[in-house]
mmCIF file of C-alpha atoms and ligand atoms in Angstrom:
data_model
loop_
_atom_site.group_PDB
_atom_site.id
_atom_site.type_symbol
_atom_site.label_atom_id
_atom_site.label_comp_id
_atom_site.label_asym_id
_atom_site.label_seq_id
_atom_site.Cartn_x
_atom_site.Cartn_y
_atom_site.Cartn_z
ATOM 1 C CA ALA A 1 -58.312 10.844 -35.205
ATOM 2 C CA LYS A 2 -55.738 12.421 -32.900
ATOM 3 C CA ALA A 3 -56.236 11.827 -29.064
ATOM 4 C CA ARG A 4 -54.873 13.572 -26.449
ATOM 5 C CA LEU A 5 -52.747 11.807 -23.958
ATOM 6 C CA PHE A 6 -54.875 10.550 -21.266
ATOM 7 C CA ASP A 7 -56.766 13.850 -20.470
ATOM 8 C CA LYS A 8 -60.241 13.134 -19.770
ATOM 9 C CA ASP A 9 -61.990 14.255 -23.078
ATOM 10 C CA ASN A 10 -63.963 17.554 -22.915
ATOM 11 C CA ASP A 11 -65.742 17.185 -26.257
ATOM 12 C CA GLN A 12 -69.149 17.408 -25.859
ATOM 13 C CA LYS A 13 -71.210 14.344 -24.923
ATOM 14 C CA VAL A 14 -71.395 11.834 -27.891
ATOM 15 C CA THR A 15 -74.263 9.521 -27.957
ATOM 16 C CA PHE A 16 -75.413 6.874 -30.300
ATOM 17 C CA LYS A 17 -77.697 9.208 -32.153
ATOM 18 C CA ASP A 18 -74.404 10.802 -33.360
ATOM 19 C CA VAL A 19 -73.498 7.257 -34.975
ATOM 20 C CA ALA A 20 -75.050 6.588 -38.038
ATOM 21 C CA GLY A 21 -75.060 3.099 -39.359
ATOM 22 C CA LEU A 22 -73.088 0.442 -37.864
ATOM 23 C CA GLU A 23 -75.971 -1.395 -36.230
ATOM 24 C CA GLU A 24 -74.456 -4.313 -35.594
ATOM 25 C CA ALA A 25 -71.480 -2.726 -33.949
ATOM 26 C CA LYS A 26 -73.690 -0.632 -31.815
ATOM 27 C CA VAL A 27 -75.833 -3.791 -30.786
ATOM 28 C CA GLU A 28 -72.253 -5.036 -29.490
ATOM 29 C CA VAL A 29 -71.160 -2.214 -27.697
ATOM 30 C CA MET A 30 -74.241 -1.719 -25.986
ATOM 31 C CA GLU A 31 -73.341 -4.520 -23.897
ATOM 32 C CA VAL A 32 -70.241 -2.732 -22.794
ATOM 33 C CA VAL A 33 -73.004 0.327 -21.875
ATOM 34 C CA ASP A 34 -74.942 -1.909 -19.984
ATOM 35 C CA PHE A 35 -71.942 -3.350 -17.808
ATOM 36 C CA LEU A 36 -71.016 0.013 -17.173
ATOM 37 C CA ARG A 37 -74.321 0.891 -16.108
ATOM 38 C CA ASN A 38 -75.368 -2.164 -14.007
ATOM 39 C CA PRO A 39 -72.048 -3.945 -13.014
ATOM 40 C CA GLY A 40 -73.856 -5.569 -10.133
ATOM 41 C CA LYS A 41 -76.403 -7.444 -12.362
ATOM 42 C CA TYR A 42 -73.436 -9.232 -13.906
ATOM 43 C CA SER A 43 -71.275 -9.849 -10.860
ATOM 44 C CA GLU A 44 -74.001 -11.189 -8.666
ATOM 45 C CA LEU A 45 -74.565 -14.055 -10.784
ATOM 46 C CA GLY A 46 -71.046 -14.756 -10.966
ATOM 47 C CA GLY A 47 -70.083 -13.254 -14.273
ATOM 48 C CA LYS A 48 -66.700 -11.592 -15.466
ATOM 49 C CA ILE A 49 -67.254 -8.463 -17.076
ATOM 50 C CA PRO A 50 -64.710 -8.283 -19.989
ATOM 51 C CA LYS A 51 -62.022 -5.923 -19.918
ATOM 52 C CA GLY A 52 -61.389 -4.941 -23.324
ATOM 53 C CA ALA A 53 -63.033 -5.019 -27.045
ATOM 54 C CA LEU A 54 -61.297 -4.547 -30.260
ATOM 55 C CA LEU A 55 -62.853 -2.133 -32.730
ATOM 56 C CA VAL A 56 -61.684 -3.255 -36.118
ATOM 57 C CA GLY A 57 -61.854 -1.336 -39.450
ATOM 58 C CA PRO A 58 -60.609 0.974 -41.908
ATOM 59 C CA PRO A 59 -59.678 4.671 -41.280
ATOM 60 C CA GLY A 60 -62.622 7.220 -40.643
ATOM 61 C CA THR A 61 -65.493 4.628 -40.258
ATOM 62 C CA GLY A 62 -66.227 5.819 -36.611
ATOM 63 C CA LYS A 63 -64.275 3.777 -34.299
ATOM 64 C CA THR A 64 -63.344 6.881 -32.128
ATOM 65 C CA LEU A 65 -66.912 8.183 -32.452
ATOM 66 C CA LEU A 66 -68.460 4.746 -31.167
ATOM 67 C CA ALA A 67 -66.003 4.524 -28.274
ATOM 68 C CA LYS A 68 -66.909 7.959 -27.133
ATOM 69 C CA ALA A 69 -70.578 7.337 -27.385
ATOM 70 C CA VAL A 70 -70.156 3.978 -25.374
ATOM 71 C CA ALA A 71 -68.887 6.843 -22.603
ATOM 72 C CA GLY A 72 -71.634 9.168 -23.626
ATOM 73 C CA GLU A 73 -74.758 6.566 -23.171
ATOM 74 C CA ALA A 74 -73.300 4.987 -20.011
ATOM 75 C CA ASN A 75 -72.434 8.623 -18.832
ATOM 76 C CA VAL A 76 -69.131 7.682 -17.716
ATOM 77 C CA PRO A 77 -65.554 9.611 -18.171
ATOM 78 C CA PHE A 78 -63.690 8.730 -21.501
ATOM 79 C CA PHE A 79 -59.798 8.521 -21.391
ATOM 80 C CA SER A 80 -58.072 8.548 -24.672
ATOM 81 C CA ILE A 81 -54.349 7.602 -25.974
ATOM 82 C CA SER A 82 -53.157 7.214 -29.176
ATOM 83 C CA GLY A 83 -50.752 4.439 -29.848
ATOM 84 C CA SER A 84 -48.814 6.864 -32.377
ATOM 85 C CA ASP A 85 -48.325 9.212 -29.542
ATOM 86 C CA PHE A 86 -45.806 6.427 -28.327
ATOM 87 C CA VAL A 87 -43.555 6.414 -31.400
ATOM 88 C CA GLU A 88 -40.013 7.394 -30.553
ATOM 89 C CA MET A 89 -40.498 8.044 -27.074
ATOM 90 C CA PHE A 90 -37.510 7.927 -24.468
ATOM 91 C CA VAL A 91 -36.921 4.851 -22.884
ATOM 92 C CA GLY A 92 -39.412 4.185 -20.078
ATOM 93 C CA VAL A 93 -41.633 6.997 -20.667
ATOM 94 C CA GLY A 94 -44.151 4.903 -22.685
ATOM 95 C CA ALA A 95 -44.421 2.489 -19.920
ATOM 96 C CA SER A 96 -44.877 4.903 -17.122
ATOM 97 C CA ARG A 97 -47.701 6.890 -19.801
ATOM 98 C CA VAL A 98 -49.578 3.696 -19.658
ATOM 99 C CA ARG A 99 -49.226 3.435 -15.841
ATOM 100 C CA ASP A 100 -50.479 6.823 -15.206
ATOM 101 C CA LEU A 101 -53.361 6.397 -17.326
ATOM 102 C CA PHE A 102 -54.549 3.291 -15.499
ATOM 103 C CA LYS A 103 -54.003 4.509 -12.220
ATOM 104 C CA GLN A 104 -56.193 7.823 -13.321
ATOM 105 C CA ALA A 105 -58.988 5.432 -14.696
ATOM 106 C CA LYS A 106 -59.048 3.164 -11.890
ATOM 107 C CA ASP A 107 -59.442 6.041 -9.875
ATOM 108 C CA LYS A 108 -62.483 7.496 -11.806
ATOM 109 C CA ALA A 109 -63.889 4.281 -12.418
ATOM 110 C CA PRO A 110 -66.431 2.962 -13.893
ATOM 111 C CA CYS A 111 -64.915 4.423 -16.991
ATOM 112 C CA ILE A 112 -63.659 4.004 -20.795
ATOM 113 C CA VAL A 113 -60.249 3.947 -21.692
ATOM 114 C CA PHE A 114 -59.528 4.357 -25.349
ATOM 115 C CA ILE A 115 -56.643 3.362 -27.407
ATOM 116 C CA ASP A 116 -56.500 4.495 -30.936
ATOM 117 C CA GLU A 117 -54.131 3.143 -33.340
ATOM 118 C CA ILE A 118 -52.977 0.368 -30.798
ATOM 119 C CA ASP A 119 -51.436 -1.409 -33.637
ATOM 120 C CA ALA A 120 -48.352 1.313 -33.145
ATOM 121 C CA ILE A 121 -47.700 -0.170 -30.111
ATOM 122 C CA GLY A 122 -49.432 -3.592 -30.245
ATOM 123 C CA ARG A 123 -47.455 -5.263 -33.234
ATOM 124 C CA ALA A 124 -46.383 -8.705 -32.707
ATOM 125 C CA ARG A 125 -43.197 -8.429 -30.696
ATOM 126 C CA SER A 126 -40.178 -9.777 -32.545
ATOM 127 C CA LYS A 127 -39.048 -13.453 -31.353
ATOM 128 C CA ASN A 128 -35.416 -13.255 -31.938
ATOM 129 C CA SER A 129 -33.982 -9.582 -31.943
ATOM 130 C CA GLY A 130 -31.167 -8.999 -29.832
ATOM 131 C CA TRP A 131 -32.503 -5.551 -29.242
ATOM 132 C CA SER A 132 -35.877 -6.293 -28.008
ATOM 133 C CA SER A 133 -35.328 -5.285 -24.272
ATOM 134 C CA ASN A 134 -34.041 -1.950 -25.299
ATOM 135 C CA ASP A 135 -37.184 -1.702 -27.605
ATOM 136 C CA GLU A 136 -39.441 1.045 -25.773
ATOM 137 C CA ARG A 137 -42.566 0.071 -28.241
ATOM 138 C CA GLU A 138 -42.264 -3.482 -26.396
ATOM 139 C CA ASN A 139 -41.789 -1.695 -22.752
ATOM 140 C CA THR A 140 -44.912 -0.028 -23.526
ATOM 141 C CA LEU A 141 -47.005 -2.930 -24.928
ATOM 142 C CA ASN A 142 -45.931 -5.114 -21.908
ATOM 143 C CA GLN A 143 -46.907 -2.352 -19.526
ATOM 144 C CA LEU A 144 -50.269 -2.309 -21.064
ATOM 145 C CA LEU A 145 -50.821 -6.339 -21.223
ATOM 146 C CA THR A 146 -49.771 -5.979 -17.063
ATOM 147 C CA GLU A 147 -52.215 -3.128 -16.499
ATOM 148 C CA MET A 148 -54.922 -5.060 -18.235
ATOM 149 C CA ASP A 149 -54.099 -8.224 -16.076
ATOM 150 C CA GLY A 150 -53.825 -6.160 -12.910
ATOM 151 C CA PHE A 151 -57.238 -4.901 -12.643
ATOM 152 C CA GLY A 152 -59.947 -6.970 -11.272
ATOM 153 C CA THR A 153 -62.426 -8.157 -13.910
ATOM 154 C CA ASN A 154 -65.216 -5.917 -11.906
ATOM 155 C CA ALA A 155 -63.183 -3.064 -11.595
ATOM 156 C CA GLY A 156 -65.214 -0.984 -13.827
ATOM 157 C CA VAL A 157 -62.468 0.124 -16.254
ATOM 158 C CA ILE A 158 -63.303 -1.142 -20.004
ATOM 159 C CA VAL A 159 -60.745 -0.791 -22.351
ATOM 160 C CA LEU A 160 -61.643 -0.182 -26.075
ATOM 161 C CA ALA A 161 -58.789 -0.410 -28.911
ATOM 162 C CA ALA A 162 -59.054 0.684 -32.436
ATOM 163 C CA THR A 163 -57.222 -0.692 -35.486
ATOM 164 C CA ASN A 164 -57.375 -1.086 -39.095
ATOM 165 C CA ARG A 165 -54.950 -4.159 -39.036
ATOM 166 C CA ALA A 166 -56.081 -6.674 -36.428
ATOM 167 C CA ASP A 167 -53.948 -9.223 -38.173
ATOM 168 C CA ILE A 168 -50.621 -7.599 -37.261
ATOM 169 C CA LEU A 169 -51.623 -7.423 -33.450
ATOM 170 C CA ASP A 170 -49.659 -9.580 -31.082
ATOM 171 C CA LYS A 171 -51.539 -12.543 -30.069
ATOM 172 C CA ALA A 172 -51.094 -11.707 -26.292
ATOM 173 C CA LEU A 173 -53.301 -8.843 -26.622
ATOM 174 C CA LEU A 174 -56.254 -10.995 -28.060
ATOM 175 C CA ARG A 175 -55.967 -13.736 -25.442
ATOM 176 C CA ALA A 176 -58.913 -14.083 -22.982
ATOM 177 C CA GLY A 177 -59.292 -11.550 -20.292
ATOM 178 C CA ARG A 178 -57.802 -8.885 -22.501
ATOM 179 C CA PHE A 179 -59.065 -7.757 -25.958
ATOM 180 C CA ASP A 180 -60.895 -10.894 -26.249
ATOM 181 C CA ARG A 181 -63.769 -9.510 -28.424
ATOM 182 C CA GLN A 182 -63.520 -8.067 -32.124
ATOM 183 C CA ILE A 183 -66.177 -5.666 -33.237
ATOM 184 C CA GLU A 184 -66.124 -4.912 -36.852
ATOM 185 C CA VAL A 185 -66.476 -1.478 -38.017
ATOM 186 C CA GLY A 186 -66.955 -1.565 -41.625
ATOM 187 C CA LEU A 187 -67.105 1.143 -44.430
ATOM 188 C CA PRO A 188 -70.909 2.519 -45.177
ATOM 189 C CA ASP A 189 -72.858 0.767 -47.670
ATOM 190 C CA ILE A 190 -75.376 3.233 -49.568
ATOM 191 C CA LYS A 191 -78.060 3.419 -47.159
ATOM 192 C CA GLU A 192 -75.487 4.040 -44.161
ATOM 193 C CA ARG A 193 -73.980 6.921 -46.004
ATOM 194 C CA ALA A 194 -77.368 8.194 -46.606
ATOM 195 C CA GLU A 195 -77.797 8.146 -42.937
ATOM 196 C CA ILE A 196 -74.455 9.339 -42.202
ATOM 197 C CA PHE A 197 -75.234 12.409 -44.640
ATOM 198 C CA ALA A 198 -78.220 12.907 -42.570
ATOM 199 C CA VAL A 199 -76.413 13.408 -39.099
ATOM 200 C CA HIS A 200 -73.945 15.698 -40.780
ATOM 201 C CA LEU A 201 -76.685 17.705 -42.860
ATOM 202 C CA LYS A 202 -78.403 18.755 -39.548
ATOM 203 C CA LYS A 203 -75.795 21.412 -38.943
ATOM 204 C CA LEU A 204 -76.152 23.133 -42.368
ATOM 205 C CA LYS A 205 -78.488 25.483 -44.011
ATOM 206 C CA LEU A 206 -79.743 23.436 -46.949
ATOM 207 C CA ASP A 207 -81.255 23.698 -49.832
ATOM 208 C CA PRO A 208 -84.726 21.692 -49.143
ATOM 209 C CA LYS A 209 -84.739 20.263 -52.417
ATOM 210 C CA LEU A 210 -81.193 18.262 -51.683
ATOM 211 C CA ASP A 211 -82.184 14.518 -50.626
ATOM 212 C CA THR A 212 -79.440 12.166 -48.804
ATOM 213 C CA ASP A 213 -80.060 9.249 -51.236
ATOM 214 C CA PHE A 214 -78.608 11.239 -53.976
ATOM 215 C CA LEU A 215 -75.682 12.210 -51.975
ATOM 216 C CA ALA A 216 -75.269 8.546 -51.197
ATOM 217 C CA ARG A 217 -75.169 7.393 -54.635
ATOM 218 C CA GLN A 218 -72.461 9.938 -55.672
ATOM 219 C CA THR A 219 -70.153 8.815 -52.950
ATOM 220 C CA PRO A 220 -69.246 5.009 -53.002
ATOM 221 C CA GLY A 221 -66.381 3.921 -51.114
ATOM 222 C CA PHE A 222 -66.337 7.256 -48.802
ATOM 223 C CA SER A 223 -65.909 6.522 -45.169
ATOM 224 C CA GLY A 224 -68.051 8.626 -42.494
ATOM 225 C CA ALA A 225 -65.091 10.802 -42.114
ATOM 226 C CA ASP A 226 -65.035 11.431 -45.960
ATOM 227 C CA ILE A 227 -68.757 12.362 -45.698
ATOM 228 C CA ALA A 228 -68.437 14.747 -42.777
ATOM 229 C CA ASN A 229 -65.384 16.435 -44.821
ATOM 230 C CA VAL A 230 -68.101 16.564 -47.773
ATOM 231 C CA CYS A 231 -70.620 18.083 -45.841
ATOM 232 C CA ASN A 232 -68.454 20.867 -44.386
ATOM 233 C CA GLU A 233 -66.417 21.601 -47.513
ATOM 234 C CA ALA A 234 -70.006 22.278 -49.400
ATOM 235 C CA ALA A 235 -70.852 24.636 -46.812
ATOM 236 C CA LEU A 236 -67.613 26.287 -47.566
ATOM 237 C CA ILE A 237 -67.796 26.325 -51.489
ATOM 238 C CA ALA A 238 -71.542 27.780 -50.838
ATOM 239 C CA ALA A 239 -70.078 30.696 -48.665
ATOM 240 C CA ARG A 240 -67.506 31.267 -50.823
ATOM 241 C CA LYS A 241 -70.012 31.969 -53.659
ATOM 242 C CA ASN A 242 -72.124 34.222 -51.105
ATOM 243 C CA LYS A 243 -75.019 32.000 -51.357
ATOM 244 C CA ASN A 244 -77.549 31.753 -48.082
ATOM 245 C CA GLN A 245 -78.097 28.039 -48.568
ATOM 246 C CA VAL A 246 -75.982 24.935 -49.731
ATOM 247 C CA GLU A 247 -77.158 23.330 -52.787
ATOM 248 C CA ARG A 248 -76.502 20.429 -54.811
ATOM 249 C CA GLN A 249 -74.011 21.833 -56.926
ATOM 250 C CA ASP A 250 -71.873 22.596 -53.902
ATOM 251 C CA PHE A 251 -72.081 18.941 -52.902
ATOM 252 C CA MET A 252 -70.869 17.953 -56.365
ATOM 253 C CA ASP A 253 -67.616 20.037 -55.955
ATOM 254 C CA ALA A 254 -67.447 19.106 -52.495
ATOM 255 C CA ILE A 255 -67.189 15.450 -53.694
ATOM 256 C CA ASP A 256 -64.957 16.118 -56.657
ATOM 257 C CA ARG A 257 -62.517 17.830 -54.356
ATOM 258 C CA ILE A 258 -62.580 14.965 -52.052
ATOM 259 C CA ILE A 259 -62.130 12.251 -54.718
ATOM 260 C CA GLY A 260 -59.430 14.149 -55.623
ATOM 261 C CA GLY A 261 -57.615 14.085 -52.312
ATOM 262 C CA LEU A 262 -58.471 10.478 -51.952
ATOM 263 C CA GLU A 263 -56.877 9.507 -55.382
ATOM 264 C CA ARG A 264 -54.002 11.469 -54.221
ATOM 265 C CA LYS A 265 -53.710 9.178 -51.420
ATOM 266 C CA ASN A 266 -53.741 6.120 -53.671
ATOM 267 C CA LYS A 267 -56.846 5.025 -52.376
ATOM 268 C CA ILE A 268 -58.583 2.701 -54.580
ATOM 269 C CA ILE A 269 -62.404 3.730 -54.825
ATOM 270 C CA THR A 270 -64.516 0.443 -55.054
ATOM 271 C CA ASP A 271 -67.982 0.060 -54.412
ATOM 272 C CA ALA A 272 -69.310 -3.373 -53.789
ATOM 273 C CA GLU A 273 -72.872 -2.257 -54.499
HETATM 274 P P1 ATP B 1 -59.225 6.556 -37.473
HETATM 275 O O1 ATP B 1 -58.943 5.026 -37.874
HETATM 276 O O2 ATP B 1 -58.625 7.251 -38.989
HETATM 277 O O3 ATP B 1 -59.179 7.019 -36.205
HETATM 278 P P2 ATP B 1 -61.995 6.374 -36.822
HETATM 279 O O4 ATP B 1 -62.563 4.964 -37.342
HETATM 280 O O5 ATP B 1 -61.752 6.400 -35.299
HETATM 281 O O6 ATP B 1 -60.851 6.842 -37.692
HETATM 282 P P3 ATP B 1 -63.664 8.690 -36.291
HETATM 283 O O7 ATP B 1 -62.617 9.267 -35.814
HETATM 284 O O8 ATP B 1 -64.720 8.100 -35.451
HETATM 285 O O9 ATP B 1 -63.031 7.393 -37.268
HETATM 286 O O10 ATP B 1 -64.434 9.424 -37.498
HETATM 287 C C1 ATP B 1 -64.027 10.692 -37.672
HETATM 288 C C2 ATP B 1 -65.443 11.751 -37.797
HETATM 289 O O11 ATP B 1 -66.106 11.137 -39.206
HETATM 290 C C3 ATP B 1 -66.054 11.561 -36.834
HETATM 291 O O12 ATP B 1 -65.931 12.467 -35.774
HETATM 292 C C4 ATP B 1 -67.318 11.738 -37.452
HETATM 293 O O13 ATP B 1 -67.779 13.407 -37.473
HETATM 294 C C5 ATP B 1 -67.325 11.159 -38.968
HETATM 295 N N1 ATP B 1 -67.887 9.679 -38.745
HETATM 296 C C6 ATP B 1 -67.162 8.786 -38.948
HETATM 297 N N2 ATP B 1 -68.343 7.697 -38.954
HETATM 298 C C7 ATP B 1 -69.297 8.099 -38.908
HETATM 299 C C8 ATP B 1 -70.692 7.410 -38.490
HETATM 300 N N3 ATP B 1 -70.943 6.154 -38.692
HETATM 301 N N4 ATP B 1 -71.758 8.373 -38.191
HETATM 302 C C9 ATP B 1 -71.549 9.529 -38.040
HETATM 303 N N5 ATP B 1 -70.372 10.345 -38.544
HETATM 304 C C10 ATP B 1 -69.366 9.646 -38.514
#
């Protein structure tokens, strides 16, 4: 998902009902929602509210959606940046963007800061590269670490970051007081796929005979983003045929088309079920 550079997101409010499946991840982020809603409850007992959590999982599984839902459920602002926006930036720009982002966030606290594709800035730093001091990515990462250490534990800024490669992240990011919690956001199983279809089918004018279990069976290996794509594609196919509702065959055609796209991307479609 492409994120704007630390604009407060103006998208319509997202809540947990927009996020299908991911029951365990929802339970874990529910804690974050509670920290944001009732910070006093924790600090009065001397508890330190966590500063950050890492959402880990394959592309398109709903990490961005879940982070937005945390902000939506807690009714707080959502600031987002993407690690990939920092690639090939001029010297000093990345670090100053990070500084500005956290300044805004602290002003608007309580709030959520979301860093998509954190691996793009958070890859392990090279140990013995003579160029390391010139590496803008490292400057950006160092600034991020400085910011996370700089605000007090109960400042009301909670940083959620997403990656599909937790294993390549700099260990400094995972240290206590930074992203010390990891939340798995995996590919949906057959039951979860049916639930994701149900969310996205709500927007369509459907043949009443269509059932989500059938669609879930036809889509092993699909992510939530793939399923959202199937639903949209099916509606376009039906419209092209001048139908007045979206039918089973339109979904079959859409699924074929998406599988074709996935195969071109060399994605291996497997299904453990
Ligand atoms: P990436 O790693 O590519 O940024 P991501 O994990 O952040 O992906 P999202 O951007 O949250 O994935 O998902 C893209 C879209 O796919 C969502 O906006 C939503 O429409 C749909 N989607 C993904 N997962 C779910 C889900 N669990 N429930 C409902 N819709 C989903």
